[in-house]
Coordinates of C-alpha atoms and ligand atoms in Angstrom, one line a residue:
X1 CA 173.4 125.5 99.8
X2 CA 173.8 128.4 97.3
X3 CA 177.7 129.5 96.5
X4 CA 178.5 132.5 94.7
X5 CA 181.5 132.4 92.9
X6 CA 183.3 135.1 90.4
X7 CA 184.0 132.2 87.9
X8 CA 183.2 128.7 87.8
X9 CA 185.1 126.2 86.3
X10 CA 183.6 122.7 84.7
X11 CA 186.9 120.4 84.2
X12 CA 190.2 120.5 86.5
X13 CA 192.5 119.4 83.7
X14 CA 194.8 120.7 81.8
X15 CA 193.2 124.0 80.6
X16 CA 190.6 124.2 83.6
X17 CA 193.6 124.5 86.5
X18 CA 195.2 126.7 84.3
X19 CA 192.9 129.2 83.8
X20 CA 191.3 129.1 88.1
X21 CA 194.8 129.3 89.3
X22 CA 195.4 132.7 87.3
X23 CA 191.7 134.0 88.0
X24 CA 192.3 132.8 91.1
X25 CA 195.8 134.7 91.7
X26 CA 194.0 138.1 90.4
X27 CA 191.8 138.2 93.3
X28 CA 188.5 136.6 91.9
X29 CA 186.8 133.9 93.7
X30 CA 186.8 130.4 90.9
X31 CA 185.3 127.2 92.1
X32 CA 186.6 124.3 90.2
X33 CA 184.3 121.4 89.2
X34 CA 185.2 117.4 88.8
X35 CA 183.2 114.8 88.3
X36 CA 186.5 112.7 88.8
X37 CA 187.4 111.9 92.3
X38 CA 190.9 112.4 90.7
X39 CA 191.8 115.4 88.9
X40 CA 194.6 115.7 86.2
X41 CA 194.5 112.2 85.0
X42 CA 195.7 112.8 81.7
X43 CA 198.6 114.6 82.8
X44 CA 199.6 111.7 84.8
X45 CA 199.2 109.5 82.2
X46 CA 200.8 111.2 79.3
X47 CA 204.2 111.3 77.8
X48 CA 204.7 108.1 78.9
X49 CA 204.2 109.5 82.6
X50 CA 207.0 112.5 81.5
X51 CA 204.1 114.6 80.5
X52 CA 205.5 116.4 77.1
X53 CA 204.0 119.9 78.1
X54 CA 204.6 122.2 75.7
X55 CA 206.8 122.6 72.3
X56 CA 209.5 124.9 71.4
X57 CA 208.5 125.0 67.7
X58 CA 205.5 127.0 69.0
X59 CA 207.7 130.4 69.9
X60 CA 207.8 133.0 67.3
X61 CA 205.9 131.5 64.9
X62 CA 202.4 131.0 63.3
X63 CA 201.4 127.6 65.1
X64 CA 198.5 127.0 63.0
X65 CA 200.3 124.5 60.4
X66 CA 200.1 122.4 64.1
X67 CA 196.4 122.4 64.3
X68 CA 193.7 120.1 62.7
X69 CA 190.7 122.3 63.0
X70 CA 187.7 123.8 60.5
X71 CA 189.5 126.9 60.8
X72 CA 193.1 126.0 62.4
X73 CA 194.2 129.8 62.3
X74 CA 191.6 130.0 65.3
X75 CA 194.8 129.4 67.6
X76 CA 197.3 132.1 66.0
X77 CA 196.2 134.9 68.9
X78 CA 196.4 132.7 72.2
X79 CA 199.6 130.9 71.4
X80 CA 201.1 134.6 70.4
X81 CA 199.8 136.2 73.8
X82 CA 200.6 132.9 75.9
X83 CA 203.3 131.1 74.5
X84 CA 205.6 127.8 75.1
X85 CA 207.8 129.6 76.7
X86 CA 205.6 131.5 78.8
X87 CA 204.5 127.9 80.1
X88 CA 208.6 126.8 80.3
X89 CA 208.5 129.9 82.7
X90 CA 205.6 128.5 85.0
X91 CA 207.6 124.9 85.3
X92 CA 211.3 126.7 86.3
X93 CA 209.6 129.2 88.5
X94 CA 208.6 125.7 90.3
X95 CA 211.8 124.1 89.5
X96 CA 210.6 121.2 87.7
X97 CA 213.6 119.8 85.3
X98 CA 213.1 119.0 82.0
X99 CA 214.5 117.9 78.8
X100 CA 214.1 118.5 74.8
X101 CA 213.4 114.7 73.6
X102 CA 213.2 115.9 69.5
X103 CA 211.4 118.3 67.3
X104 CA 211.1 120.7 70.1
X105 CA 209.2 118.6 72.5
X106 CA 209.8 119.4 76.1
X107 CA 209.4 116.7 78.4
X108 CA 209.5 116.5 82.3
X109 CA 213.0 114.8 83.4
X110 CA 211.0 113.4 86.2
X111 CA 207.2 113.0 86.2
X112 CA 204.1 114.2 85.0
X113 CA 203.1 114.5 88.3
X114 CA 205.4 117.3 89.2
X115 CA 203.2 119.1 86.1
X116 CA 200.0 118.7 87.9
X117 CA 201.7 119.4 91.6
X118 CA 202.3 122.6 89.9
X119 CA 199.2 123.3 89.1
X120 CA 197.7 122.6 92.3
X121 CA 200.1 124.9 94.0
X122 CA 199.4 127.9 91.7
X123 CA 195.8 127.4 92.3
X124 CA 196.1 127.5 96.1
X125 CA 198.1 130.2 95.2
X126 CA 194.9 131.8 93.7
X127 CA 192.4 130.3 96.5
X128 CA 190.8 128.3 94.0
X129 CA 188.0 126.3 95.6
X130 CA 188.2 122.5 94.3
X131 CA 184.8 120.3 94.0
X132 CA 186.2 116.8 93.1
X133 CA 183.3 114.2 92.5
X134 CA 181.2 116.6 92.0
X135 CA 178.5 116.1 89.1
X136 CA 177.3 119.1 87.1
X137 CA 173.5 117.7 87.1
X138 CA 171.6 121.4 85.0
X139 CA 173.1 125.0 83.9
X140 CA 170.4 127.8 83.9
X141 CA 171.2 131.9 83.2
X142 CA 169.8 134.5 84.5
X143 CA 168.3 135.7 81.2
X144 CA 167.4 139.8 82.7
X145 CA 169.2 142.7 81.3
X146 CA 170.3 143.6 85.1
X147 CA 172.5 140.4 85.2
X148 CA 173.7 140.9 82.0
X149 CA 175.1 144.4 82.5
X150 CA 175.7 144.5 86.2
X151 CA 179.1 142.9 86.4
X152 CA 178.2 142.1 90.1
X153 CA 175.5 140.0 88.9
X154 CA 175.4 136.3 88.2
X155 CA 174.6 134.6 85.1
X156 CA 174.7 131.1 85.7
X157 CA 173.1 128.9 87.9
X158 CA 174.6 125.6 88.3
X159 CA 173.2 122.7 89.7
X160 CA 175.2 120.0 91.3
X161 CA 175.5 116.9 93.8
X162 CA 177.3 119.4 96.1
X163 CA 174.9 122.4 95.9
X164 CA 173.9 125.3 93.6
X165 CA 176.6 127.6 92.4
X166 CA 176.0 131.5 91.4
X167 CA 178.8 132.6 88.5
X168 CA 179.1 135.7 87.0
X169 CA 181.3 133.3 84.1
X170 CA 181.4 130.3 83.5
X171 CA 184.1 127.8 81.7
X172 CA 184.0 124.8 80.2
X173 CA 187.4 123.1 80.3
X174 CA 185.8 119.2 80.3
X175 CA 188.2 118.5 77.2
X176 CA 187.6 115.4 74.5
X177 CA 186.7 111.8 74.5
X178 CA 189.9 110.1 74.7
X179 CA 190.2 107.5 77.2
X180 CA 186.9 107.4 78.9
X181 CA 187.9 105.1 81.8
X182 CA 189.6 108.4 83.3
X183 CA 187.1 110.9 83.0
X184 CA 186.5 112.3 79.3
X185 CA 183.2 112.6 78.7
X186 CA 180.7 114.6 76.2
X187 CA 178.9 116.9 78.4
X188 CA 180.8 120.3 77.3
X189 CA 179.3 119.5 73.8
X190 CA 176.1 118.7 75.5
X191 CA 176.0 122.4 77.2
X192 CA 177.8 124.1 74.0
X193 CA 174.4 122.8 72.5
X194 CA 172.3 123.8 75.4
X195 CA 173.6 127.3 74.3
X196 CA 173.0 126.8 70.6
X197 CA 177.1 126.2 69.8
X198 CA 177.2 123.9 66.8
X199 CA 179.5 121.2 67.4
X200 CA 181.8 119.4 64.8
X201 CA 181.3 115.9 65.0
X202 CA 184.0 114.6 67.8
X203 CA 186.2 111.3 66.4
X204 CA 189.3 110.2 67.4
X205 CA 192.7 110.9 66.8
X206 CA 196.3 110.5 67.3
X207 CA 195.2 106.7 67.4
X208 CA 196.4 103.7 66.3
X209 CA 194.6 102.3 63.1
X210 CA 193.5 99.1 62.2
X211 CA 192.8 97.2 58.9
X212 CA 191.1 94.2 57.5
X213 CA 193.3 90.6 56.6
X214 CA 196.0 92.0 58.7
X215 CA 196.9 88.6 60.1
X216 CA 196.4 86.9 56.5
X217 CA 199.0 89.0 55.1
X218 CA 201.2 87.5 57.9
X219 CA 201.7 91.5 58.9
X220 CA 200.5 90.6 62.7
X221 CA 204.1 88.7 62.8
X222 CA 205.4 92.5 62.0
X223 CA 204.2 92.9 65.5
X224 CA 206.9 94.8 67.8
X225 CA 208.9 96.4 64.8
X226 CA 209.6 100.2 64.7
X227 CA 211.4 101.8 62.0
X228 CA 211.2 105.5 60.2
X229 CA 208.7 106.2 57.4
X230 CA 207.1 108.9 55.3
X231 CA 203.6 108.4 55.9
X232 CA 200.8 110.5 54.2
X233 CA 197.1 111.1 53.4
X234 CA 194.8 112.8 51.2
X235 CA 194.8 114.3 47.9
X236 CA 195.8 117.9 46.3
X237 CA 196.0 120.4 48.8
X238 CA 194.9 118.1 51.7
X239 CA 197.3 115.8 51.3
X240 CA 199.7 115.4 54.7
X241 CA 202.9 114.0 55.3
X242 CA 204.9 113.1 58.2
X243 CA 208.3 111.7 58.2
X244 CA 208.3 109.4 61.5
X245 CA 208.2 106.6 63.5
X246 CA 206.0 103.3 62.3
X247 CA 205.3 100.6 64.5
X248 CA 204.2 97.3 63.5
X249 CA 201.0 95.7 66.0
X250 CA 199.4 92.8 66.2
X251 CA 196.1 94.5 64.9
X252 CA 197.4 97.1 63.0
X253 CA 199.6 100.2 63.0
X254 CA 200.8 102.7 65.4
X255 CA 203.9 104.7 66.4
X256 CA 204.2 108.3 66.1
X257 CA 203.9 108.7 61.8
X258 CA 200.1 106.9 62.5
X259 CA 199.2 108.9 65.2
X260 CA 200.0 111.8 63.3
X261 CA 198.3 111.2 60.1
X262 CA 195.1 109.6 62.3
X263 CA 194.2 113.4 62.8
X264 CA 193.7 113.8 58.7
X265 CA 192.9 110.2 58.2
X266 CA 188.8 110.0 56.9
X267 CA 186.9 106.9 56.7
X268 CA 187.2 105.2 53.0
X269 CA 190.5 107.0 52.3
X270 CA 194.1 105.6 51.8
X271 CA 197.0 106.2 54.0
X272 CA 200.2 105.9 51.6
X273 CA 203.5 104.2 54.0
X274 CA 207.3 105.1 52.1
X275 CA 209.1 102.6 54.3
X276 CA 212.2 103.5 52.5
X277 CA 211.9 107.4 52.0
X278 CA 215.0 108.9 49.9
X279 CA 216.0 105.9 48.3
X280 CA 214.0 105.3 44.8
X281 CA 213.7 101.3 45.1
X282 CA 212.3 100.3 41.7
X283 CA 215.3 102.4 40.3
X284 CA 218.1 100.8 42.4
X285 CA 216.6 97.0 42.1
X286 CA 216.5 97.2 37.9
X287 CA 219.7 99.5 37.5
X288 CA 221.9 97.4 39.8
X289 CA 221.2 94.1 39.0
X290 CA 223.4 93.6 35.9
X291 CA 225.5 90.6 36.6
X292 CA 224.3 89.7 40.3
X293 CA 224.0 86.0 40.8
X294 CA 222.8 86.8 44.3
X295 CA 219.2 86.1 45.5
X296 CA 216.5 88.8 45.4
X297 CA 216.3 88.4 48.9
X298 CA 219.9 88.9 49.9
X299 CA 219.9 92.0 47.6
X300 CA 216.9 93.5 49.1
X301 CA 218.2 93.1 52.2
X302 CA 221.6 95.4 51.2
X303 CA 219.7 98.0 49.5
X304 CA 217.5 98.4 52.5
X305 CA 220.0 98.4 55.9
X306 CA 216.9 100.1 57.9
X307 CA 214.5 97.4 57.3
X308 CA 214.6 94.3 59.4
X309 CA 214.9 90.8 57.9
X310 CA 211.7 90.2 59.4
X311 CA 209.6 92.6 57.5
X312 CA 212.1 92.3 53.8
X313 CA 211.0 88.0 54.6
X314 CA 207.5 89.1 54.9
X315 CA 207.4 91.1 52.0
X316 CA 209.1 88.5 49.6
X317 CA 206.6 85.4 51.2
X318 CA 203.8 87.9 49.4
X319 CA 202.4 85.8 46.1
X320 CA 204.0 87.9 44.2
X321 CA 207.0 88.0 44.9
X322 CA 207.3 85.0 46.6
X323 CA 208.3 82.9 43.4
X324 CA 211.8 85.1 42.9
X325 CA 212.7 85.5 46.5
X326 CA 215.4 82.6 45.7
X327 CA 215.9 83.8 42.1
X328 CA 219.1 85.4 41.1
X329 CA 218.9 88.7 41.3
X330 CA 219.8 89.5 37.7
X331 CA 217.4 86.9 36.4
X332 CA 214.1 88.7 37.7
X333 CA 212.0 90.4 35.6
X334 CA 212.5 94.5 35.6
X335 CA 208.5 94.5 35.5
X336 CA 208.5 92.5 39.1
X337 CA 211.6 94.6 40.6
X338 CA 210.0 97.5 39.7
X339 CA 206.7 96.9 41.8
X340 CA 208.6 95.2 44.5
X341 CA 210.2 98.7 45.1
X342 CA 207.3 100.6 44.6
X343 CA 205.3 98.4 47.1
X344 CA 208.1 99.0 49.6
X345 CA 208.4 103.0 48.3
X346 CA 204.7 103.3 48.3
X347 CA 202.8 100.8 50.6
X348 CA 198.6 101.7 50.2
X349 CA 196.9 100.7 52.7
X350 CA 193.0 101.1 53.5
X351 CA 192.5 101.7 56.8
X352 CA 188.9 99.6 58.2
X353 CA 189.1 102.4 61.1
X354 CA 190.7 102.6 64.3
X355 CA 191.3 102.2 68.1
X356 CA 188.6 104.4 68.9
X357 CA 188.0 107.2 71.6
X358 CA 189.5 104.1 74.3
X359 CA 193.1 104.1 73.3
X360 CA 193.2 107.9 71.5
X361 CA 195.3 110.7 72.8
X362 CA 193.1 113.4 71.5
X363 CA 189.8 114.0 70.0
X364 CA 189.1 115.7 66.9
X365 CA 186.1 118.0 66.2
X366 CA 184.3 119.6 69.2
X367 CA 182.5 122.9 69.7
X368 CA 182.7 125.1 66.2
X369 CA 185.4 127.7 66.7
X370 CA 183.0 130.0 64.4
X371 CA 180.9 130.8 67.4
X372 CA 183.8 131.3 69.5
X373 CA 186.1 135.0 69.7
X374 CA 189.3 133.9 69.2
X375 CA 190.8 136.5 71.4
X376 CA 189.0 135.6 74.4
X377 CA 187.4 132.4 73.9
X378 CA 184.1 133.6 74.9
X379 CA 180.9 132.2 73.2
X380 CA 179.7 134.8 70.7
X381 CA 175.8 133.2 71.4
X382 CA 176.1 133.8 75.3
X383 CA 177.8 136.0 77.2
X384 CA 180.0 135.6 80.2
X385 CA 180.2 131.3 78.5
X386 CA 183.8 130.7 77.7
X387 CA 185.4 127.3 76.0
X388 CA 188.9 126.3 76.5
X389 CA 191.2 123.3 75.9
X390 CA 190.2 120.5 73.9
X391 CA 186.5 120.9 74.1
X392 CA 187.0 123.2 71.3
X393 CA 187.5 121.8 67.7
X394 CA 191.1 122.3 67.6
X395 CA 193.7 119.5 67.7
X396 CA 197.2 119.5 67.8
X397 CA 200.0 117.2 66.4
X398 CA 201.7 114.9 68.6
X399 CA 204.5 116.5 70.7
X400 CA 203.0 118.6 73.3
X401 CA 201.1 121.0 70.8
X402 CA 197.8 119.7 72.7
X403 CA 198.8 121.0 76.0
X404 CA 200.0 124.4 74.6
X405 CA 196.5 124.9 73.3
X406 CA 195.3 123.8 76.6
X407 CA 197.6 126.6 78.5
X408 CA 197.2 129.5 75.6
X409 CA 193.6 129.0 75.6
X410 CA 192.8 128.8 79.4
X411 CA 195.5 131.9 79.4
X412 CA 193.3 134.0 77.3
X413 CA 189.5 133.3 78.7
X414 CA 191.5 134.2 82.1
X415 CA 192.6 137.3 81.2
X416 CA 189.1 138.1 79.1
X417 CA 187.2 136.9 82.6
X418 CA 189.4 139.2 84.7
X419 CA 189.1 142.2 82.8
X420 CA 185.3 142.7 83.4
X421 CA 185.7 144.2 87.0
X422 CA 183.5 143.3 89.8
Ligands
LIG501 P1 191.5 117.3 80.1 O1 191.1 116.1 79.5 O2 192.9 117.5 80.6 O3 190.5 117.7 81.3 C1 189.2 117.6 81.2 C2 188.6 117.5 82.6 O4 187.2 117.6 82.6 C3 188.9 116.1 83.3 O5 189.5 116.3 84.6 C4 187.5 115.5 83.3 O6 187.4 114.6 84.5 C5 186.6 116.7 83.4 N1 185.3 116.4 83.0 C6 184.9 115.7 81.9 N2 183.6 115.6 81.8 C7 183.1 116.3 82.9 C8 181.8 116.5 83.5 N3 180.7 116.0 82.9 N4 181.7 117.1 84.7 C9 182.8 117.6 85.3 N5 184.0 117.4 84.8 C10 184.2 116.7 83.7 N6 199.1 116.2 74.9 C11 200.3 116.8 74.9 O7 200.4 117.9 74.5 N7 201.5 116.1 75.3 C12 201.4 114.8 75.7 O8 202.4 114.2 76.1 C13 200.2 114.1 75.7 N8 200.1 112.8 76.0 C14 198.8 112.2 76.1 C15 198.7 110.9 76.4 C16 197.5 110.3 76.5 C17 197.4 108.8 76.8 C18 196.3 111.0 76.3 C19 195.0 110.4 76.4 C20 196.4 112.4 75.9 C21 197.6 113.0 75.8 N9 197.8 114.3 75.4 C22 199.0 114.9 75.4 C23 196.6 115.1 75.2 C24 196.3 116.0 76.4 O9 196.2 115.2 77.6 C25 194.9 116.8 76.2 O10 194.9 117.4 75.0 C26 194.8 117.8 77.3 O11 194.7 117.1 78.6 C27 193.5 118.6 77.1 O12 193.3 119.4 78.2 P2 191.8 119.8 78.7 O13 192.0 120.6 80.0 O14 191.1 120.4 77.6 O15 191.1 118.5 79.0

């Protein structure tokens, strides 16, 4: 069975229901295509079920500096045409309450599920025609100059379990690798190359990260403890900082400040932890011991209210400090204070890797934005082939900058799709 179909869809996530509901909605027939017998997974699943869909920080201003990409200014023209608040539009229109949890993230008050009942409804708003389960087995074009130039034409065929379908467009909206178990998978890289798209090599990020003698250290006993760093990576102009939240696991690190810097974190480099930002230890340990018949470890303990016994008693069991834990204060050696405060200032650790694609929120790299037009997200190798969402090699920071880039990009290949008329 052959359908013919304006626009066809491959992905009903984030970006993919996006863009068919507001095809849909300008009279265009879109067929949306799942391999998942569930669609909108990750939404369910993210923000901690609260979905944090968008971020204020995005209005008004360049969002680039939010972007981990080959060329992060790729974003600038969708988020300025389709903006947060353009998507905090769509969710009171429906009524869905929310909340600002901090550094402009918006969050549902209720559930992520009200997010993707949203989207549902604004696609049957659009008579969007859904294919759930449905395996995208071959793409083919038309390759004659009448399909290219008629826009009544098709220009893809595409083969599936549930039948052939004709598109004039097509869009791939299949997203990243993160978490696997619910549908990410690699095939929009796969048909980016099919097209001759160059793709940057996909890893994860906003993951947790791991290292080696973790549980020698005694840092797996850390596990559970969450406190506020300065994290940071890189050298010279590459070099990113965070100021957030760490938390201690039984294999390694997590929490917001290593999901962050995950996104710039490379293989063999350094990631640099400040678990006391704003308070120069080495200074205050040498300048205020003068007199103090109290132990090391009691005065660490004052000069560092934020940092919990159990982490100030891990750090002073290390060998070399360990000795003048019970010390008077006064009687250690300025050369030990001193790198007792800058171990706790500046904490170097070499990452061995991390979680992988299974436990990321986001994937970095995907299909080159150089072959892309920012403006529409069309491919510049084949026309009437668009990339949205995450597929593409942009990522954002943590705090609903991935689902903006999911809305402002599926916004603009919608309105780039509708504008050739049939
Ligand atoms: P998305 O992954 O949403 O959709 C891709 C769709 O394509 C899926 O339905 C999939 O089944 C389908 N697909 C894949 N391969 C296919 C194939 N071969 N054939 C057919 N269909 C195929 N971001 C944010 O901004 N705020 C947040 O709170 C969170 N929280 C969060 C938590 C967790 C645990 C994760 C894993 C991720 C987040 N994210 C996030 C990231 C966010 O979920 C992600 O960036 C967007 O969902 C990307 O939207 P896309 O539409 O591009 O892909």
């Amino acid at each position: 069975m052959t359908h013919f179909f304006h626009t066809v869809i491959i992905g009903a996530g984030a970006a993919g229901m996006l863009a068919a509901a507001r095809i849909g909605q300008t009279g265009h027939r879109v067929a949306l295509l799942d391999h998942a017998a569930k669609i909108g997974e990750k939404i369910r699943i993210s923000g901690g079920g609260r979905c944090n869909f968008t971020n204020r920080h995005l209005n008004g201003h360049d969002g680039s500096a939010y972007y981990v990409s080959q060329q992060p200014r790729f974003v600038r023209y969708a988020l300025s045409q389709f903006c947060a608040d353009d998507f905090v539009a769509l969710v009171e229109k429906h009524g869905i309450a929310y909340h600002e949890k901090h550094k402009g993230q918006l969050f549902c008050n209720g559930s992520a599920q009200e997010i993707i009942a949203m989207l549902q409804n604004e696609c049957a708003e659009g008579k969007v025609t859904w294919h759930t389960a449905c395996t995208v087995e071959n793409v083919e074009t038309f390759q004659t100059a009448s399909a290219d130039n008629d826009p009544r034409q098709p220009r893809f065929r595409i083969q599936t379990a549930q039948g052939i379908f004709h598109a004039r467009n097509l869009i791939v909206a299949t997203g990243g690798l993160a978490v696997p178990a619910i549908g990410a998978s690699p095939f929009g890289y796969e048909l980016a190359k099919q097209f001759g798209h160059s793709i940057v090599p996909p890893e994860a990020a906003l993951v947790p990260l791991r290292f080696e003698h973790w549980a020698e250290h005694g840092y797996d006993r850390l596990a559970g403890i969450a406190l506020p760093v300065r994290i940071s990576t890189g050298s010279g102009k590459a070099r990113m900082a965070f100021d957030e939240d760490l938390l201690f696991r039984h294999k390694g690190l997590s929490g917001p400040a290593v999901l962050q810097i995950s996104s710039y974190w490379h293989g063999g480099q350094t990631v640099d932890i400040d678990l006391m930002p704003d308070t120069d230890l080495a200074a205050a340990l040498c300048e205020g011991k003068a007199g103090q018949k109290i132990q090391l470890n009691t005065a660490l303990k004052s000069l560092c209210p934020t940092l919990p016994d159990r982490l100030l008693d891990t750090w002073l069991a290390l060998p070399e400090f360990a000795p003048y834990a019970a010390h008077k204060w006064a009687d250690v050696p300025n050369a030990v204070l001193t790198r007792l405060g800058h171990s706790l200032n500046r904490w170097t650790l070499l990452p061995s890797g991390s979680d992988g694609h299974k436990k990321a929120e986001a994937t970095r790299g995907g299909v080159n934005v150089k072959e892309i037009d920012p403006k529409t997200m069309q491919s510049k190798l084949q026309s009437g082939l668009y990339f949205i969402g995450e597929v593409i090699d942009i990522t954002g920071w943590l705090g609903g900058y991935n689902f903006q880039w999911a809305w402002s990009s599926a916004a603009c290949a919608a309105a780039a799709v509708c504008r050739e008329a049939v």
